[in-house]
XYZ file of C-alpha atoms in Angstrom:
716
model
C -21.971 -89.237 45.646
C -19.801 -87.290 43.197
C -16.177 -86.921 44.778
C -16.474 -83.240 44.427
C -19.798 -82.554 45.878
C -18.768 -81.768 49.344
C -16.131 -79.267 48.395
C -18.375 -77.488 45.872
C -21.440 -77.340 48.294
C -19.063 -76.009 51.043
C -17.405 -73.392 48.908
C -20.649 -72.157 47.121
C -22.642 -72.496 50.383
C -25.359 -74.902 48.718
C -26.813 -78.193 49.965
C -24.862 -81.232 49.133
C -28.050 -82.851 47.812
C -28.626 -80.038 45.275
C -25.127 -79.858 44.091
C -24.794 -83.840 43.694
C -28.083 -83.843 41.747
C -26.812 -81.094 39.496
C -23.526 -82.799 38.989
C -25.433 -86.028 38.057
C -27.675 -84.055 35.320
C -24.614 -82.561 33.975
C -22.779 -85.947 33.624
C -26.038 -87.238 31.880
C -25.545 -84.569 29.273
C -28.184 -82.146 30.415
C -27.580 -78.476 29.396
C -27.557 -75.714 32.125
C -30.726 -74.041 30.625
C -32.650 -77.319 30.648
C -31.567 -78.304 34.245
C -32.633 -74.825 35.497
C -35.993 -74.712 33.670
C -37.096 -78.371 33.829
C -35.358 -80.071 36.724
C -36.193 -77.874 39.520
C -37.338 -80.597 41.720
C -34.035 -82.524 41.645
C -31.865 -79.376 42.181
C -33.585 -77.852 44.833
C -34.894 -74.975 42.551
C -31.207 -73.819 41.804
C -31.210 -71.052 39.075
C -29.072 -70.860 36.193
C -26.148 -68.755 37.802
C -25.890 -71.269 40.690
C -25.697 -74.144 38.247
C -23.163 -72.438 36.138
C -20.978 -71.710 39.126
C -21.335 -75.664 40.160
C -20.364 -76.597 36.478
C -17.290 -74.310 36.223
C -16.199 -75.331 39.655
C -16.503 -79.014 38.791
C -14.412 -78.315 35.715
C -11.928 -76.647 37.762
C -11.561 -79.278 40.338
C -11.132 -81.795 37.640
C -8.042 -79.704 36.282
C -6.609 -79.609 39.804
C -7.100 -83.451 40.069
C -5.148 -83.838 36.754
C -2.452 -81.601 38.153
C -2.354 -83.759 41.423
C -1.680 -86.973 39.271
C 1.232 -85.212 37.535
C 2.844 -83.947 40.835
C 2.374 -87.330 42.411
C 3.888 -89.134 39.420
C 7.033 -86.863 39.243
C 7.626 -87.031 43.160
C 7.062 -90.809 43.084
C 9.645 -91.147 40.268
C 12.141 -89.162 42.378
C 11.785 -91.610 45.143
C 10.646 -88.652 47.518
C 6.995 -89.539 47.937
C 5.928 -90.283 51.597
C 2.643 -91.358 52.822
C 2.429 -87.952 54.657
C 3.358 -85.905 51.593
C 0.742 -87.822 49.455
C -1.961 -87.142 51.861
C -1.146 -83.324 51.814
C -1.326 -83.312 48.174
C -4.438 -85.307 47.941
C -6.176 -83.157 50.541
C -5.281 -79.730 48.822
C -7.877 -78.237 46.508
C -6.058 -74.958 46.298
C -3.892 -74.565 43.182
C -1.480 -72.006 44.709
C -1.023 -74.308 47.955
C -0.489 -77.349 45.507
C 2.381 -75.540 43.711
C 3.879 -74.470 46.932
C 3.921 -78.118 48.143
C 5.443 -79.207 44.842
C 7.952 -76.695 44.712
C 10.923 -78.347 46.341
C 10.280 -81.279 44.178
C 9.744 -79.449 40.672
C 12.304 -80.000 38.001
C 14.293 -76.721 37.639
C 17.046 -75.398 35.760
C 20.442 -75.721 37.114
C 20.301 -72.949 39.894
C 23.125 -71.535 42.077
C 21.803 -73.891 44.868
C 21.930 -76.750 42.678
C 25.510 -75.994 41.684
C 26.547 -75.696 45.461
C 25.001 -79.031 46.219
C 27.068 -80.503 43.365
C 30.040 -79.207 45.053
C 29.198 -80.979 48.180
C 28.314 -77.795 50.259
C 24.791 -78.995 51.519
C 26.217 -80.202 54.948
C 27.634 -76.767 55.335
C 24.272 -75.254 54.682
C 22.830 -77.639 57.222
C 25.376 -76.484 59.976
C 24.531 -72.737 59.160
C 20.901 -73.183 59.339
C 21.104 -75.110 62.761
C 22.884 -72.020 63.908
C 24.841 -73.590 66.756
C 28.309 -73.425 65.227
C 30.544 -70.841 67.050
C 33.037 -70.443 64.039
C 31.295 -71.151 60.744
C 34.251 -69.968 58.825
C 36.545 -72.763 60.391
C 33.743 -75.166 59.421
C 33.760 -73.918 55.885
C 37.373 -74.642 55.669
C 36.790 -78.591 55.567
C 34.769 -77.754 52.320
C 37.430 -75.879 50.407
C 38.455 -78.301 47.643
C 38.072 -78.883 43.738
C 35.884 -76.015 42.444
C 35.538 -74.368 45.896
C 38.588 -72.406 45.926
C 38.335 -70.580 49.507
C 35.926 -70.317 52.583
C 34.127 -67.239 51.107
C 32.994 -69.380 48.160
C 32.126 -72.218 50.505
C 30.004 -69.929 52.520
C 28.309 -68.279 49.652
C 27.347 -71.737 48.251
C 25.868 -72.808 51.594
C 23.932 -69.298 51.568
C 22.768 -70.050 48.306
C 21.332 -73.403 49.279
C 19.709 -71.790 52.374
C 18.246 -69.015 50.153
C 16.514 -71.646 48.006
C 15.268 -73.594 50.960
C 13.744 -70.433 52.273
C 12.052 -69.765 48.975
C 10.564 -73.066 48.847
C 9.270 -72.974 52.270
C 5.386 -72.646 52.205
C 5.127 -70.784 55.308
C 7.838 -68.140 54.064
C 5.790 -67.696 50.815
C 2.642 -67.180 52.627
C 4.373 -64.597 54.765
C 5.348 -62.556 51.564
C 1.848 -63.179 50.109
C 0.275 -61.743 53.039
C 2.383 -58.548 52.791
C 1.258 -58.329 49.108
C -2.404 -58.744 50.125
C -1.890 -56.103 52.863
C 0.101 -53.377 51.339
C 1.318 -54.148 47.831
C 1.432 -51.004 45.423
C 1.034 -50.973 41.691
C 3.269 -48.420 39.898
C 3.342 -47.261 36.288
C 5.912 -45.217 34.575
C 6.285 -44.038 30.941
C 9.336 -45.199 28.979
C 11.008 -41.935 28.267
C 11.654 -42.577 24.562
C 7.899 -43.177 23.945
C 6.718 -40.238 26.075
C 5.984 -37.828 23.261
C 4.515 -40.355 20.682
C 0.801 -39.894 19.807
C 0.234 -43.581 20.789
C 1.577 -42.888 24.221
C -0.895 -39.907 24.768
C -3.815 -42.367 25.161
C -2.069 -43.633 28.352
C -1.020 -40.276 29.632
C -2.814 -40.804 32.811
C -0.579 -43.549 33.698
C 2.700 -41.902 32.907
C 3.572 -41.359 36.795
C 0.898 -43.544 38.505
C 0.875 -45.206 41.868
C -1.968 -46.788 43.836
C -2.438 -49.660 46.352
C -3.073 -52.788 44.461
C -6.177 -53.858 46.375
C -7.883 -50.415 45.262
C -6.841 -50.796 41.518
C -10.129 -50.849 39.579
C -10.126 -53.350 36.706
C -10.342 -50.719 33.963
C -7.216 -49.096 35.340
C -5.479 -52.353 35.624
C -6.324 -53.262 32.052
C -5.478 -49.979 30.743
C -1.848 -50.160 32.437
C -1.275 -53.606 31.266
C -2.330 -52.533 27.604
C 0.256 -49.592 27.864
C 2.817 -52.374 28.966
C 2.078 -54.565 26.129
C 2.298 -51.666 23.622
C 6.000 -50.887 25.059
C 4.852 -47.580 26.355
C 4.586 -48.063 30.140
C 6.741 -50.033 32.696
C 4.302 -51.548 35.215
C 5.450 -53.193 38.705
C 4.038 -54.374 41.935
C 5.958 -53.822 45.014
C 6.062 -54.071 48.929
C 8.165 -52.687 51.708
C 11.112 -55.205 51.110
C 12.906 -54.396 54.489
C 9.784 -54.962 56.542
C 9.076 -58.398 54.708
C 12.693 -59.395 55.232
C 12.433 -58.669 58.985
C 9.425 -61.020 59.170
C 11.111 -63.762 57.267
C 14.238 -63.301 59.540
C 12.148 -63.670 62.516
C 10.933 -67.110 61.120
C 14.458 -68.394 60.273
C 17.052 -66.597 62.499
C 17.270 -67.630 66.097
C 19.516 -65.516 68.260
C 22.665 -63.699 67.602
C 26.213 -64.627 66.279
C 28.153 -65.349 63.068
C 25.861 -68.117 61.869
C 22.900 -66.001 62.417
C 24.321 -63.143 60.440
C 24.948 -65.526 57.453
C 21.524 -66.863 57.630
C 20.094 -63.433 57.863
C 22.026 -62.713 54.562
C 20.665 -65.818 53.018
C 17.082 -64.876 53.902
C 17.458 -61.339 52.518
C 19.028 -62.723 49.388
C 16.134 -65.339 49.251
C 13.538 -62.530 49.387
C 15.215 -60.218 46.966
C 16.312 -62.710 44.397
C 13.774 -65.558 44.444
C 10.621 -64.973 46.638
C 9.695 -61.477 45.933
C 10.022 -61.797 41.837
C 8.028 -65.194 42.133
C 5.130 -63.705 44.280
C 5.136 -60.345 42.343
C 4.521 -62.340 39.161
C 1.904 -64.319 41.086
C 0.206 -61.340 42.246
C 0.408 -59.672 38.761
C -1.274 -62.722 37.140
C -3.885 -62.702 40.029
C -4.626 -59.086 39.676
C -4.963 -59.251 35.907
C -7.117 -62.261 36.261
C -9.476 -60.302 38.583
C -9.477 -57.472 36.344
C -10.384 -59.780 33.529
C -13.074 -61.404 35.455
C -14.664 -58.055 36.273
C -14.432 -56.792 32.785
C -16.106 -60.040 31.483
C -18.763 -59.595 33.975
C -19.468 -56.153 32.633
C -19.316 -57.414 28.955
C -21.570 -60.274 29.934
C -24.160 -58.218 31.345
C -24.102 -55.811 28.445
C -24.296 -58.657 26.076
C -27.422 -60.098 28.060
C -29.203 -56.692 27.822
C -28.477 -56.324 24.120
C -29.567 -59.784 23.158
C -32.739 -59.376 25.189
C -33.605 -55.834 23.523
C -37.208 -55.519 22.756
C -38.122 -56.783 19.206
C -40.258 -55.000 16.926
C -41.884 -58.245 15.706
C -43.007 -59.405 12.240
C -43.466 -55.998 10.346
C -42.509 -54.954 6.797
C -39.398 -53.205 7.271
C -37.295 -50.721 5.266
C -33.915 -50.687 6.438
C -31.421 -47.723 5.474
C -27.687 -48.132 6.033
C -26.686 -44.372 5.823
C -23.669 -42.707 4.173
C -22.477 -39.471 2.560
C -20.179 -40.057 -0.553
C -21.485 -43.740 -1.238
C -25.124 -42.917 -0.689
C -27.645 -44.646 1.574
C -28.123 -48.310 0.939
C -31.941 -49.418 1.251
C -33.024 -52.997 1.888
C -36.921 -53.834 2.009
C -37.847 -56.788 3.896
C -41.053 -58.799 4.505
C -42.543 -59.761 7.710
C -40.080 -62.907 8.053
C -37.095 -60.860 7.077
C -36.714 -61.827 3.667
C -35.138 -59.337 1.193
C -37.641 -58.118 -1.181
C -35.781 -55.223 -2.771
C -32.620 -53.134 -2.588
C -31.134 -50.016 -3.982
C -28.942 -47.042 -3.209
C -30.236 -43.524 -2.937
C -28.170 -40.282 -2.581
C -30.116 -37.618 -0.302
C -26.759 -36.093 1.021
C -23.839 -34.173 -0.194
C -21.237 -34.658 -1.955
C -23.705 -36.309 -4.519
C -26.936 -35.066 -3.595
C -29.857 -36.227 -5.469
C -32.501 -35.227 -3.122
C -35.701 -35.046 -5.390
C -34.614 -38.278 -6.798
C -34.059 -40.068 -3.441
C -37.397 -38.774 -1.978
C -39.324 -40.123 -5.056
C -37.581 -43.573 -4.528
C -38.215 -43.679 -0.859
C -42.146 -42.906 -1.357
C -42.257 -45.483 -4.024
C -40.565 -48.011 -1.780
C -42.807 -47.211 1.189
C -45.931 -47.569 -0.781
C -44.915 -50.446 -3.009
C -43.693 -52.785 -0.091
C -46.336 -51.583 2.379
C -43.432 -50.485 4.854
C -44.632 -50.535 8.418
C -41.313 -49.440 10.030
C -38.037 -47.800 9.053
C -34.590 -48.800 10.665
C -31.885 -46.399 10.324
C -28.200 -47.449 11.303
C -26.636 -45.079 13.802
C -23.321 -44.692 11.994
C -22.025 -41.795 9.719
C -24.776 -39.814 8.261
C -27.377 -41.390 10.765
C -28.769 -37.843 11.954
C -28.953 -36.478 8.475
C -30.652 -39.752 7.190
C -33.198 -39.640 9.956
C -34.173 -35.971 9.161
C -34.549 -36.736 5.560
C -36.734 -39.960 6.359
C -39.122 -37.639 8.410
C -39.284 -35.271 5.578
C -40.260 -38.005 3.241
C -42.804 -39.429 5.757
C -44.489 -35.990 5.900
C -45.186 -36.198 2.237
C -47.120 -39.293 2.538
C -50.996 -38.588 2.067
C -53.613 -39.649 4.513
C -54.545 -42.890 2.598
C -51.012 -44.271 3.429
C -50.204 -45.378 7.036
C -47.052 -43.608 8.268
C -44.253 -45.917 9.379
C -42.448 -45.530 12.547
C -38.826 -44.654 12.535
C -36.209 -46.261 14.675
C -32.419 -45.662 14.788
C -30.664 -48.998 15.177
C -27.181 -49.829 16.459
C -25.099 -51.035 13.488
C -22.044 -52.119 15.587
C -20.664 -55.468 14.053
C -23.156 -55.226 11.028
C -19.893 -54.940 8.754
C -18.421 -57.939 10.385
C -21.716 -59.794 9.681
C -21.916 -58.660 6.156
C -18.353 -60.013 5.174
C -18.750 -63.300 7.239
C -19.388 -66.975 6.073
C -22.947 -66.814 7.483
C -23.993 -63.567 5.597
C -22.476 -65.092 2.265
C -24.439 -68.391 2.861
C -27.605 -66.330 3.578
C -27.069 -63.896 0.485
C -24.691 -65.520 -1.969
C -25.447 -63.071 -4.681
C -25.411 -59.848 -2.774
C -22.604 -57.445 -1.871
C -21.608 -56.521 1.564
C -23.459 -53.169 1.553
C -26.750 -55.005 0.931
C -26.061 -57.606 3.681
C -25.238 -54.874 6.181
C -28.590 -53.211 5.423
C -30.574 -56.253 5.778
C -28.876 -56.921 9.140
C -29.927 -53.417 10.368
C -33.498 -54.208 9.470
C -33.520 -57.626 11.052
C -31.938 -56.296 14.265
C -35.066 -54.067 14.629
C -37.410 -57.041 14.023
C -35.567 -59.505 16.250
C -32.189 -58.298 17.979
C -31.437 -61.692 19.399
C -32.068 -63.778 16.147
C -29.758 -61.439 14.269
C -26.906 -60.593 16.864
C -26.146 -64.413 17.247
C -24.754 -64.515 13.915
C -21.961 -61.976 15.146
C -18.966 -62.869 17.154
C -20.032 -61.116 20.515
C -16.657 -59.304 20.745
C -17.593 -57.364 17.634
C -20.982 -56.227 18.893
C -19.317 -52.975 20.455
C -20.146 -53.277 24.113
C -17.979 -53.934 27.003
C -14.455 -52.778 27.971
C -10.939 -53.869 26.976
C -12.432 -57.075 25.589
C -9.205 -57.632 23.576
C -7.053 -57.529 26.518
C -8.711 -60.072 28.786
C -8.296 -63.704 28.768
C -9.738 -64.668 25.282
C -10.792 -68.405 25.976
C -12.615 -67.388 29.279
C -14.242 -64.471 27.516
C -15.466 -66.702 24.736
C -16.648 -69.227 27.121
C -18.604 -66.619 29.152
C -20.052 -65.046 26.141
C -21.096 -68.201 24.471
C -22.841 -69.242 27.726
C -24.797 -65.858 27.902
C -25.903 -66.245 24.263
C -27.116 -69.749 25.048
C -28.993 -68.624 28.117
C -30.725 -65.730 26.392
C -31.745 -67.810 23.357
C -33.238 -70.361 25.548
C -34.839 -67.778 27.834
C -36.778 -66.250 24.892
C -37.386 -69.439 22.992
C -37.167 -70.054 19.314
C -39.610 -70.165 16.566
C -38.913 -73.551 15.115
C -40.435 -72.748 11.631
C -38.543 -69.364 11.086
C -35.369 -69.732 13.071
C -32.083 -69.643 11.165
C -29.523 -72.351 11.296
C -27.254 -70.163 13.307
C -29.973 -69.274 15.957
C -30.976 -72.960 16.284
C -27.408 -73.918 17.041
C -27.689 -72.150 20.493
C -30.889 -73.974 21.524
C -30.329 -76.575 24.310
C -29.369 -79.957 23.135
C -28.736 -78.777 19.701
C -25.625 -77.840 17.674
C -24.375 -76.955 14.230
C -25.090 -80.448 12.694
C -28.559 -80.930 14.134
C -29.637 -77.287 13.476
C -28.747 -77.894 9.949
C -30.763 -81.107 9.919
C -33.821 -79.239 11.327
C -33.435 -76.605 8.422
C -33.109 -79.283 5.772
C -36.279 -81.215 7.096
C -38.211 -77.983 7.015
C -36.921 -77.154 3.508
C -38.109 -80.682 2.338
C -41.231 -81.248 4.429
C -42.541 -77.728 4.919
C -43.231 -76.067 8.423
C -43.211 -78.286 11.463
C -46.790 -78.733 12.741
C -45.879 -80.224 16.209
C -42.801 -80.741 18.419
C -43.187 -84.483 18.097
C -42.410 -84.105 14.427
C -38.739 -83.148 15.671
C -38.060 -86.774 16.273
C -38.268 -87.511 12.638
C -35.209 -85.238 11.958
C -32.134 -87.049 11.074
C -30.066 -88.010 14.234
C -32.279 -85.993 16.559
C -32.621 -88.763 19.196
C -34.452 -88.977 22.460
C -31.764 -87.074 24.405
C -31.495 -84.259 22.081
C -35.423 -84.166 21.946
C -35.722 -83.941 25.618
C -33.107 -81.121 25.813
C -34.432 -78.855 22.993
C -38.153 -79.410 22.788
C -39.259 -77.120 25.578
C -37.340 -74.164 24.093
C -38.791 -74.400 20.657
C -42.096 -72.764 19.585
C -44.519 -73.576 16.919
C -47.275 -70.539 16.635
C -50.463 -71.823 15.546
C -49.719 -75.521 16.212
C -52.790 -77.707 16.615
C -51.537 -78.201 20.246
C -51.274 -74.839 22.029
C -48.792 -76.179 24.255
C -46.298 -76.523 21.222
C -46.051 -72.797 21.410
C -45.312 -72.614 25.024
C -42.459 -73.251 27.498
C -44.426 -76.379 28.832
C -42.161 -79.319 28.085
C -43.702 -82.195 26.189
C -42.973 -84.679 29.176
C -45.548 -82.498 31.160
C -48.286 -82.338 28.416
C -50.062 -85.295 30.395
C -50.181 -82.960 33.468
C -52.248 -80.217 31.430
C -54.267 -82.787 29.762
C -55.298 -84.099 33.235
C -56.020 -80.323 34.431
C -58.242 -80.020 31.275
C -60.033 -83.254 31.838
C -60.860 -82.479 35.536
C -62.060 -78.952 34.393
C -64.327 -80.703 31.681
C -62.776 -78.876 28.792
C -60.056 -79.137 26.075
C -56.381 -78.195 26.521
C -57.257 -75.125 24.111
C -60.212 -74.143 26.225
C -58.081 -74.211 29.368
C -55.257 -72.002 27.895
C -57.925 -69.526 26.799
C -59.821 -69.316 29.921
C -58.268 -67.645 32.953
C -61.420 -68.506 35.054
C -60.982 -72.144 34.412
C -57.204 -71.791 35.287
C -58.164 -70.288 38.657
C -60.024 -73.445 39.520
C -57.012 -75.383 39.414
C -55.529 -76.468 42.709
C -51.866 -77.201 42.086
C -51.441 -79.561 45.145
C -53.745 -82.026 43.559
C -51.163 -82.651 40.800
C -48.066 -83.097 43.032
C -46.325 -86.266 42.506
C -43.077 -88.021 43.318
C -41.754 -86.691 40.021
C -43.478 -83.341 39.578
C -43.404 -80.701 42.384
C -44.764 -77.411 42.914
C -41.866 -75.508 41.252
C -42.744 -77.290 37.862
C -46.502 -76.914 38.301
C -46.000 -73.235 39.062
C -44.119 -72.704 35.890
C -46.885 -74.693 33.999
C -49.467 -72.236 35.217
C -47.409 -69.137 34.354
C -47.311 -70.586 30.849
C -50.990 -71.213 30.553
C -51.795 -67.724 31.412
C -49.451 -66.249 28.678
C -48.561 -69.051 26.437
C -45.869 -68.117 23.959
C -45.073 -64.748 25.576
C -42.028 -62.926 24.649
C -40.230 -61.782 27.856
C -38.377 -58.944 26.034
C -40.922 -56.113 26.280
C -41.735 -53.726 23.382
C -39.555 -51.514 21.289
C -39.800 -47.603 21.788
C -39.340 -44.797 19.275
C -36.548 -42.201 20.022
C -35.818 -38.813 18.737
C -32.619 -36.860 19.337
C -32.713 -33.077 19.872
C -33.601 -31.422 16.731
C -31.097 -28.517 17.357
C -27.963 -30.529 18.089
C -26.032 -32.306 15.275
C -22.479 -31.968 15.986
C -20.030 -31.525 19.116
C -19.884 -27.891 18.216
C -23.526 -27.300 19.038
C -23.077 -28.454 22.500
C -23.173 -26.062 25.361
C -22.297 -26.689 29.054
C -25.546 -27.238 31.035
C -27.619 -28.078 27.999
C -30.141 -30.941 28.714
C -30.577 -33.505 25.983
C -32.275 -36.933 25.261
C -29.829 -39.814 24.744
C -29.581 -43.455 24.325
C -27.056 -45.573 26.398
C -24.786 -47.560 24.071
C -22.227 -49.034 26.433
C -21.849 -49.684 30.035
C -18.417 -50.174 31.922
C -17.751 -50.381 35.592
C -16.699 -46.652 35.512
C -19.894 -45.316 33.938
C -22.069 -45.458 30.919
C -21.615 -44.011 27.391
C -24.520 -42.044 26.047
C -25.217 -41.304 22.301
C -26.819 -37.688 22.228
C -26.667 -37.691 18.361
C -23.479 -35.689 17.613
C -21.397 -38.763 16.199
C -19.416 -38.968 19.611
C -20.668 -40.693 22.580
C -20.537 -39.002 26.011
C -19.525 -40.465 29.149
C -21.607 -40.255 32.324
C -19.097 -41.040 34.904
C -20.266 -43.409 37.727
C -20.231 -40.465 40.104
C -22.739 -38.666 37.647
C -25.168 -41.485 37.258
C -27.681 -40.708 40.060
C -28.129 -38.423 43.214
C -26.894 -41.201 45.427
C -23.753 -43.406 45.666
C -23.618 -45.957 42.877
C -21.190 -48.860 42.980
C -22.228 -50.600 39.859
C -23.641 -48.774 36.890
C -25.955 -51.713 35.797
C -28.061 -51.088 38.895
C -28.950 -47.694 37.444
C -28.917 -47.852 33.621
C -29.324 -50.558 30.936
C -28.218 -50.869 27.502
C -30.184 -48.987 24.946
C -32.218 -47.240 27.735
C -33.556 -44.010 26.755
C -32.221 -41.294 29.225
C -31.921 -37.621 29.655
C -28.450 -36.019 30.328
C -26.925 -32.681 31.072
C -23.725 -31.674 29.321
C -21.061 -31.184 32.056
C -18.003 -30.641 29.836
C -16.878 -30.566 26.200
C -13.339 -31.230 25.242
C -13.173 -30.213 21.584
C -9.351 -30.986 21.333
C -9.687 -34.685 22.607
C -13.331 -35.092 21.290
C -14.589 -35.835 24.822
C -18.041 -35.156 26.180
C -18.837 -35.328 29.960
C -22.361 -35.851 30.832
C -24.354 -35.894 34.044
C -27.751 -37.702 35.028
C -27.677 -35.957 38.498
C -30.794 -33.903 39.382
C -32.662 -35.151 36.244
C -35.918 -36.848 36.271
C -35.669 -39.932 34.211
């Protein structure tokens, strides 16, 4: 059994058997999507979230183990390592507790206590801490020599030693921690010289702010910390120092007398100078970490919804990147997203060539048999949408009228200037690449968005203020999860998309693309084994997530793993038909009794998944894209009137509400209290990204360009 199994199982409330099997699979090099999808019997049907938690906790415990080795080595070299101390260290899996145990032995700078020890004052400190000496000042006289000039200095040095001992006492630190957990208050004050600057006004809510730390939400915490980093706010966390000092004194002071008074002074000094600043820093870091985790959770959920947005599918698309002065960039794409044509039209002021733009649009729609039009949602989006509808109205009855979709262009400019875009379109400028990206986002959001750093996609809150390595890890895991949940067309997927497939990486993704270029489209999954450096392990991990439409074997376009093809072949044989006939016949599928196919290796979870795939092989779990139109009478913030009810699109979700685009070039906020007629604790339970909603205008602040919206008492 893995050395971490029992601890992880207890902490996550999972069976040791499931945890141990999962850790073994991870050690074998299996990916999380593969384990969740194809090893359900071994893990006890754990889902992807549970497996991810096991993996992350395993990594964390490995880090703690490394820290233990360092601590034991340091204490051993000092000659202070006892058997009892070693066992305490080995038994601890709490990082904070571990550091508390190590604190008395931790190499530190030359402290006041260290100086006092060098002056020979440790025996005096021991006399004081025992608290039996009737006249400590007389006892202190014996220590007046060399650098210790008088009894006051001797007693002060002894108190410094006691203060450090108290600060390194695990129970004392836990007493202060308990007070912080119970009653800590976070405060924020504006730095006076910054108060009237434009930059500071963004933080005006926190110029004189105070709140119990345990009630401080992640977005307020991150806003204050951002203001602090910008040099605008001074942020602190504090507790009732007198009450905490009294609690510590009850722990260290026994009775009354001169010794007890001196120890009380040492304890008070220890709290104020040593323990309180240390625990405040600890709680500042801990509260920031919790705020980060919450912000990352919101970001991850938004990203997941965005990546799993409904695709239009393989249609001929005209993509329009709107603009005023520089015109609207057009890119015409074929069903596979290949660029057929691009040009610029000028339907809007200041350089308005309306008739010319109309003729050009009609020519492109007819000439490239355009089935859908994608319009970016940036500057001039509403005006461009109106223009496009006017053009479509001029199409005669012989031409099919393309559907019009407004597409988020967040991150399109980042993509257009990236190495990936330059590699795809080395001979095109950034505006053409941006227009292509808008069109491809409509056709397949997942395939296009994986090319962009998730932080640039425009969802989430305070993404630049949270722990960047933790954010990247979580976002990368989310992309991998979504790509493998949907599955990837082996013959059309870009190198970038293939990189995120279970078991593959940049090198193997490139090798697949090279093989495809040299030998033509894949006709079977088995062909993957001919790809350079794609061995048995990589094949096992990736094959089930790759799809080949129109393959000779219909299972190659399903989530059935090649290792299970023999099961389906046996099912077909038992029904007296071919695999293809079994896939096409719900009646034949109903005749199958799964219990007949249970073996030591294959259980009901896998067999149930196989049957779901036979019912709908190659299905896309993302649903279908919907068209949307803004209110035709509203174009700018000046058109808004309180009480007005409007259609909108959810563009971002935070833990304090949802932002909704109502077509006025400024998103409005539906505060969490206005999302529904009931109490809402988590906005993601009510709305999803890109959802079409109806909202009521609650407040319009023209000076600050803020729009307050409500979804209360509106049927969605």
